[in-house]
PDB file of C-alpha atoms in Angstrom:
ATOM      1  CA  UNK A   1      27.608 -10.148   7.164  1.00  0.00           C
ATOM      2  CA  UNK A   2      29.838  -9.658  10.177  1.00  0.00           C
ATOM      3  CA  UNK A   3      29.987 -12.032  13.137  1.00  0.00           C
ATOM      4  CA  UNK A   4      28.170  -9.600  15.436  1.00  0.00           C
ATOM      5  CA  UNK A   5      25.249  -9.594  13.028  1.00  0.00           C
ATOM      6  CA  UNK A   6      25.208 -13.389  12.846  1.00  0.00           C
ATOM      7  CA  UNK A   7      25.164 -13.545  16.648  1.00  0.00           C
ATOM      8  CA  UNK A   8      22.251 -11.082  16.716  1.00  0.00           C
ATOM      9  CA  UNK A   9      20.209 -12.868  14.055  1.00  0.00           C
ATOM     10  CA  UNK A  10      18.808 -15.746  16.099  1.00  0.00           C
ATOM     11  CA  UNK A  11      17.531 -13.662  19.050  1.00  0.00           C
ATOM     12  CA  UNK A  12      16.038 -11.122  16.624  1.00  0.00           C
ATOM     13  CA  UNK A  13      14.313 -13.914  14.709  1.00  0.00           C
ATOM     14  CA  UNK A  14      12.899 -15.359  17.911  1.00  0.00           C
ATOM     15  CA  UNK A  15      11.708 -11.964  19.194  1.00  0.00           C
ATOM     16  CA  UNK A  16       9.962 -11.207  15.901  1.00  0.00           C
ATOM     17  CA  UNK A  17       8.375 -14.625  15.790  1.00  0.00           C
ATOM     18  CA  UNK A  18       7.119 -14.475  19.387  1.00  0.00           C
ATOM     19  CA  UNK A  19       5.751 -10.937  18.988  1.00  0.00           C
ATOM     20  CA  UNK A  20       4.069 -11.863  15.719  1.00  0.00           C
ATOM     21  CA  UNK A  21       2.467 -14.971  17.164  1.00  0.00           C
ATOM     22  CA  UNK A  22       1.119 -12.924  20.065  1.00  0.00           C
ATOM     23  CA  UNK A  23      -0.190 -10.343  17.589  1.00  0.00           C
ATOM     24  CA  UNK A  24      -2.174 -12.955  15.665  1.00  0.00           C
ATOM     25  CA  UNK A  25      -3.172 -14.649  18.925  1.00  0.00           C
ATOM     26  CA  UNK A  26      -1.783 -17.975  17.688  1.00  0.00           C
ATOM     27  CA  UNK A  27      -4.713 -18.411  15.286  1.00  0.00           C
ATOM     28  CA  UNK A  28      -4.091 -21.273  12.909  1.00  0.00           C
ATOM     29  CA  UNK A  29      -4.237 -19.790   9.443  1.00  0.00           C
ATOM     30  CA  UNK A  30      -2.413 -16.606  10.464  1.00  0.00           C
ATOM     31  CA  UNK A  31       0.395 -18.225  12.448  1.00  0.00           C
ATOM     32  CA  UNK A  32       1.508 -20.389   9.539  1.00  0.00           C
ATOM     33  CA  UNK A  33       1.597 -17.392   7.221  1.00  0.00           C
ATOM     34  CA  UNK A  34       3.493 -15.380   9.814  1.00  0.00           C
ATOM     35  CA  UNK A  35       6.118 -18.087  10.288  1.00  0.00           C
ATOM     36  CA  UNK A  36       6.565 -18.345   6.515  1.00  0.00           C
ATOM     37  CA  UNK A  37       6.939 -14.564   6.194  1.00  0.00           C
ATOM     38  CA  UNK A  38       9.495 -14.268   9.003  1.00  0.00           C
ATOM     39  CA  UNK A  39      11.501 -17.213   7.674  1.00  0.00           C
ATOM     40  CA  UNK A  40      11.490 -15.791   4.167  1.00  0.00           C
ATOM     41  CA  UNK A  41      12.666 -12.431   5.467  1.00  0.00           C
ATOM     42  CA  UNK A  42      15.606 -13.936   7.315  1.00  0.00           C
ATOM     43  CA  UNK A  43      16.535 -16.323   4.494  1.00  0.00           C
ATOM     44  CA  UNK A  44      16.558 -13.695   1.753  1.00  0.00           C
ATOM     45  CA  UNK A  45      20.047 -13.582   0.206  1.00  0.00           C
ATOM     46  CA  UNK A  46      20.073  -9.859  -0.494  1.00  0.00           C
ATOM     47  CA  UNK A  47      18.530  -8.969   2.851  1.00  0.00           C
ATOM     48  CA  UNK A  48      20.394  -6.664   5.186  1.00  0.00           C
ATOM     49  CA  UNK A  49      19.996  -7.149   8.911  1.00  0.00           C
ATOM     50  CA  UNK A  50      19.126  -3.880  10.637  1.00  0.00           C
ATOM     51  CA  UNK A  51      18.729  -4.328  14.391  1.00  0.00           C
ATOM     52  CA  UNK A  52      16.889  -1.008  14.783  1.00  0.00           C
ATOM     53  CA  UNK A  53      14.269  -1.964  12.177  1.00  0.00           C
ATOM     54  CA  UNK A  54      13.779  -5.342  13.840  1.00  0.00           C
ATOM     55  CA  UNK A  55      13.394  -3.664  17.230  1.00  0.00           C
ATOM     56  CA  UNK A  56      10.771  -1.232  15.902  1.00  0.00           C
ATOM     57  CA  UNK A  57       8.915  -4.032  14.139  1.00  0.00           C
ATOM     58  CA  UNK A  58       8.877  -6.007  17.389  1.00  0.00           C
ATOM     59  CA  UNK A  59       7.431  -2.980  19.197  1.00  0.00           C
ATOM     60  CA  UNK A  60       4.777  -2.678  16.497  1.00  0.00           C
ATOM     61  CA  UNK A  61       3.835  -6.362  16.768  1.00  0.00           C
ATOM     62  CA  UNK A  62       3.708  -6.140  20.572  1.00  0.00           C
ATOM     63  CA  UNK A  63       1.376  -3.133  20.262  1.00  0.00           C
ATOM     64  CA  UNK A  64      -0.774  -5.172  17.865  1.00  0.00           C
ATOM     65  CA  UNK A  65      -0.942  -7.930  20.458  1.00  0.00           C
ATOM     66  CA  UNK A  66      -1.936  -5.613  23.318  1.00  0.00           C
ATOM     67  CA  UNK A  67      -4.927  -3.906  21.740  1.00  0.00           C
ATOM     68  CA  UNK A  68      -7.188  -4.266  18.749  1.00  0.00           C
ATOM     69  CA  UNK A  69      -6.217  -0.882  17.391  1.00  0.00           C
ATOM     70  CA  UNK A  70      -4.714   0.181  14.104  1.00  0.00           C
ATOM     71  CA  UNK A  71      -1.619  -1.985  14.573  1.00  0.00           C
ATOM     72  CA  UNK A  72      -3.730  -5.102  14.967  1.00  0.00           C
ATOM     73  CA  UNK A  73      -5.735  -4.256  11.844  1.00  0.00           C
ATOM     74  CA  UNK A  74      -2.583  -3.628   9.816  1.00  0.00           C
ATOM     75  CA  UNK A  75      -1.120  -7.005  10.807  1.00  0.00           C
ATOM     76  CA  UNK A  76      -4.438  -8.693  10.123  1.00  0.00           C
ATOM     77  CA  UNK A  77      -4.705  -7.140   6.659  1.00  0.00           C
ATOM     78  CA  UNK A  78      -1.075  -7.902   5.790  1.00  0.00           C
ATOM     79  CA  UNK A  79      -1.610 -11.565   6.603  1.00  0.00           C
ATOM     80  CA  UNK A  80      -4.936 -11.673   4.774  1.00  0.00           C
ATOM     81  CA  UNK A  81      -3.329 -10.320   1.607  1.00  0.00           C
ATOM     82  CA  UNK A  82      -0.466 -12.818   1.998  1.00  0.00           C
ATOM     83  CA  UNK A  83      -3.027 -15.599   2.325  1.00  0.00           C
ATOM     84  CA  UNK A  84      -4.869 -14.406  -0.789  1.00  0.00           C
ATOM     85  CA  UNK A  85      -1.627 -14.266  -2.769  1.00  0.00           C
ATOM     86  CA  UNK A  86      -0.646 -17.734  -1.625  1.00  0.00           C
ATOM     87  CA  UNK A  87      -4.099 -19.071  -2.395  1.00  0.00           C
ATOM     88  CA  UNK A  88      -4.055 -17.492  -5.850  1.00  0.00           C
ATOM     89  CA  UNK A  89      -0.719 -19.082  -6.711  1.00  0.00           C
ATOM     90  CA  UNK A  90      -1.761 -22.451  -5.326  1.00  0.00           C
ATOM     91  CA  UNK A  91      -5.063 -22.526  -7.189  1.00  0.00           C
ATOM     92  CA  UNK A  92      -3.871 -20.763 -10.333  1.00  0.00           C
ATOM     93  CA  UNK A  93      -4.268 -23.775 -12.590  1.00  0.00           C
ATOM     94  CA  UNK A  94      -7.776 -24.471 -11.301  1.00  0.00           C
ATOM     95  CA  UNK A  95      -8.682 -20.834 -11.884  1.00  0.00           C
ATOM     96  CA  UNK A  96      -7.289 -20.982 -15.433  1.00  0.00           C
ATOM     97  CA  UNK A  97      -9.391 -24.039 -16.169  1.00  0.00           C
ATOM     98  CA  UNK A  98     -12.526 -22.449 -14.708  1.00  0.00           C
ATOM     99  CA  UNK A  99     -11.879 -19.258 -16.664  1.00  0.00           C
ATOM    100  CA  UNK A 100     -11.468 -21.210 -19.901  1.00  0.00           C
ATOM    101  CA  UNK A 101     -14.727 -23.043 -19.204  1.00  0.00           C
ATOM    102  CA  UNK A 102     -16.508 -19.720 -18.549  1.00  0.00           C
ATOM    103  CA  UNK A 103     -15.179 -18.245 -21.795  1.00  0.00           C
ATOM    104  CA  UNK A 104     -16.281 -21.336 -23.711  1.00  0.00           C
ATOM    105  CA  UNK A 105     -19.740 -21.226 -22.103  1.00  0.00           C
ATOM    106  CA  UNK A 106     -20.008 -17.522 -22.844  1.00  0.00           C
ATOM    107  CA  UNK A 107     -19.065 -18.074 -26.482  1.00  0.00           C
ATOM    108  CA  UNK A 108     -21.712 -20.794 -26.833  1.00  0.00           C
ATOM    109  CA  UNK A 109     -24.296 -18.521 -25.202  1.00  0.00           C
ATOM    110  CA  UNK A 110     -23.273 -15.654 -27.501  1.00  0.00           C
ATOM    111  CA  UNK A 111     -23.685 -17.854 -30.565  1.00  0.00           C
ATOM    112  CA  UNK A 112     -27.134 -18.899 -29.371  1.00  0.00           C
ATOM    113  CA  UNK A 113     -28.035 -15.271 -28.736  1.00  0.00           C
ATOM    114  CA  UNK A 114     -26.795 -14.254 -32.194  1.00  0.00           C
ATOM    115  CA  UNK A 115     -28.965 -16.959 -33.733  1.00  0.00           C
ATOM    116  CA  UNK A 116     -32.023 -15.663 -31.824  1.00  0.00           C
ATOM    117  CA  UNK A 117     -31.233 -12.038 -32.686  1.00  0.00           C
ATOM    118  CA  UNK A 118     -30.572 -12.688 -36.398  1.00  0.00           C
ATOM    119  CA  UNK A 119     -33.915 -11.190 -37.312  1.00  0.00           C
ATOM    120  CA  UNK A 120     -33.324  -8.120 -35.051  1.00  0.00           C
ATOM    121  CA  UNK A 121     -30.334  -6.248 -36.537  1.00  0.00           C
ATOM    122  CA  UNK A 122     -30.915  -3.181 -34.360  1.00  0.00           C
ATOM    123  CA  UNK A 123     -29.852  -5.141 -31.248  1.00  0.00           C
ATOM    124  CA  UNK A 124     -26.101  -5.678 -31.130  1.00  0.00           C
ATOM    125  CA  UNK A 125     -24.067  -7.834 -28.802  1.00  0.00           C
ATOM    126  CA  UNK A 126     -21.623  -6.189 -26.460  1.00  0.00           C
ATOM    127  CA  UNK A 127     -18.002  -7.046 -27.076  1.00  0.00           C
ATOM    128  CA  UNK A 128     -16.689  -7.772 -23.586  1.00  0.00           C
ATOM    129  CA  UNK A 129     -14.001 -10.277 -24.484  1.00  0.00           C
ATOM    130  CA  UNK A 130     -11.180  -7.739 -24.076  1.00  0.00           C
ATOM    131  CA  UNK A 131      -7.903  -8.820 -22.466  1.00  0.00           C
ATOM    132  CA  UNK A 132      -7.575  -8.186 -18.740  1.00  0.00           C
ATOM    133  CA  UNK A 133      -5.202  -5.229 -18.287  1.00  0.00           C
ATOM    134  CA  UNK A 134      -5.221  -5.521 -14.491  1.00  0.00           C
ATOM    135  CA  UNK A 135      -3.854  -9.041 -14.373  1.00  0.00           C
ATOM    136  CA  UNK A 136      -0.356  -9.066 -12.928  1.00  0.00           C
ATOM    137  CA  UNK A 137      -0.653  -5.596 -11.378  1.00  0.00           C
ATOM    138  CA  UNK A 138      -3.157  -6.257  -8.605  1.00  0.00           C
ATOM    139  CA  UNK A 139      -0.802  -5.782  -5.693  1.00  0.00           C
ATOM    140  CA  UNK A 140       1.451  -2.968  -6.920  1.00  0.00           C
ATOM    141  CA  UNK A 141      -0.314  -0.230  -4.959  1.00  0.00           C
ATOM    142  CA  UNK A 142      -0.493  -2.426  -1.854  1.00  0.00           C
ATOM    143  CA  UNK A 143       3.225  -3.229  -2.048  1.00  0.00           C
ATOM    144  CA  UNK A 144       4.136   0.438  -2.478  1.00  0.00           C
ATOM    145  CA  UNK A 145       1.961   1.370   0.513  1.00  0.00           C
ATOM    146  CA  UNK A 146       3.649  -1.231   2.722  1.00  0.00           C
ATOM    147  CA  UNK A 147       7.070  -0.051   1.525  1.00  0.00           C
ATOM    148  CA  UNK A 148       6.213   3.562   2.405  1.00  0.00           C
ATOM    149  CA  UNK A 149       4.904   2.472   5.822  1.00  0.00           C
ATOM    150  CA  UNK A 150       8.154   0.609   6.465  1.00  0.00           C
ATOM    151  CA  UNK A 151      10.275   3.562   5.334  1.00  0.00           C
ATOM    152  CA  UNK A 152       8.290   6.079   7.357  1.00  0.00           C
ATOM    153  CA  UNK A 153       8.236   4.096  10.581  1.00  0.00           C
ATOM    154  CA  UNK A 154      11.594   2.357  10.177  1.00  0.00           C
ATOM    155  CA  UNK A 155      10.150  -1.142  10.267  1.00  0.00           C
ATOM    156  CA  UNK A 156      10.485  -4.305   8.232  1.00  0.00           C
ATOM    157  CA  UNK A 157       6.932  -5.531   7.660  1.00  0.00           C
ATOM    158  CA  UNK A 158       6.174  -7.614   4.592  1.00  0.00           C
TER     159      UNK A 158
END
């Protein structure tokens, strides 16, 4: 990174942060997510600083702050998805434990149902214990959509 880019980084960071905070109207859950996202974007090792993309993103965030139009809804949804992702990672172990308990409870209920249905062979249990093929791919389409929006409009939203 050249020295001119390093000199431009701090003002760009501050402009993005201010515009983003205005866009979310300084609301508590959204402002913390926004700060984390902006910091992560500027700390990324492989990131390339593009002043034009930062300028367009700042315009977009200022437009989101001025009216509750499509820009505001896009920012709101981006932060909501970021919150859901963060929440999922934070509570992953709890969710694994709850899922294991549900599977165990379901297996016990199935065994009880099999015992009751032993004299009714024409009624069969549904086999719904298949592995989840969606797990791990939930956000692929969302990420591709955000990437295409960034490429089309020349912005750097995440």
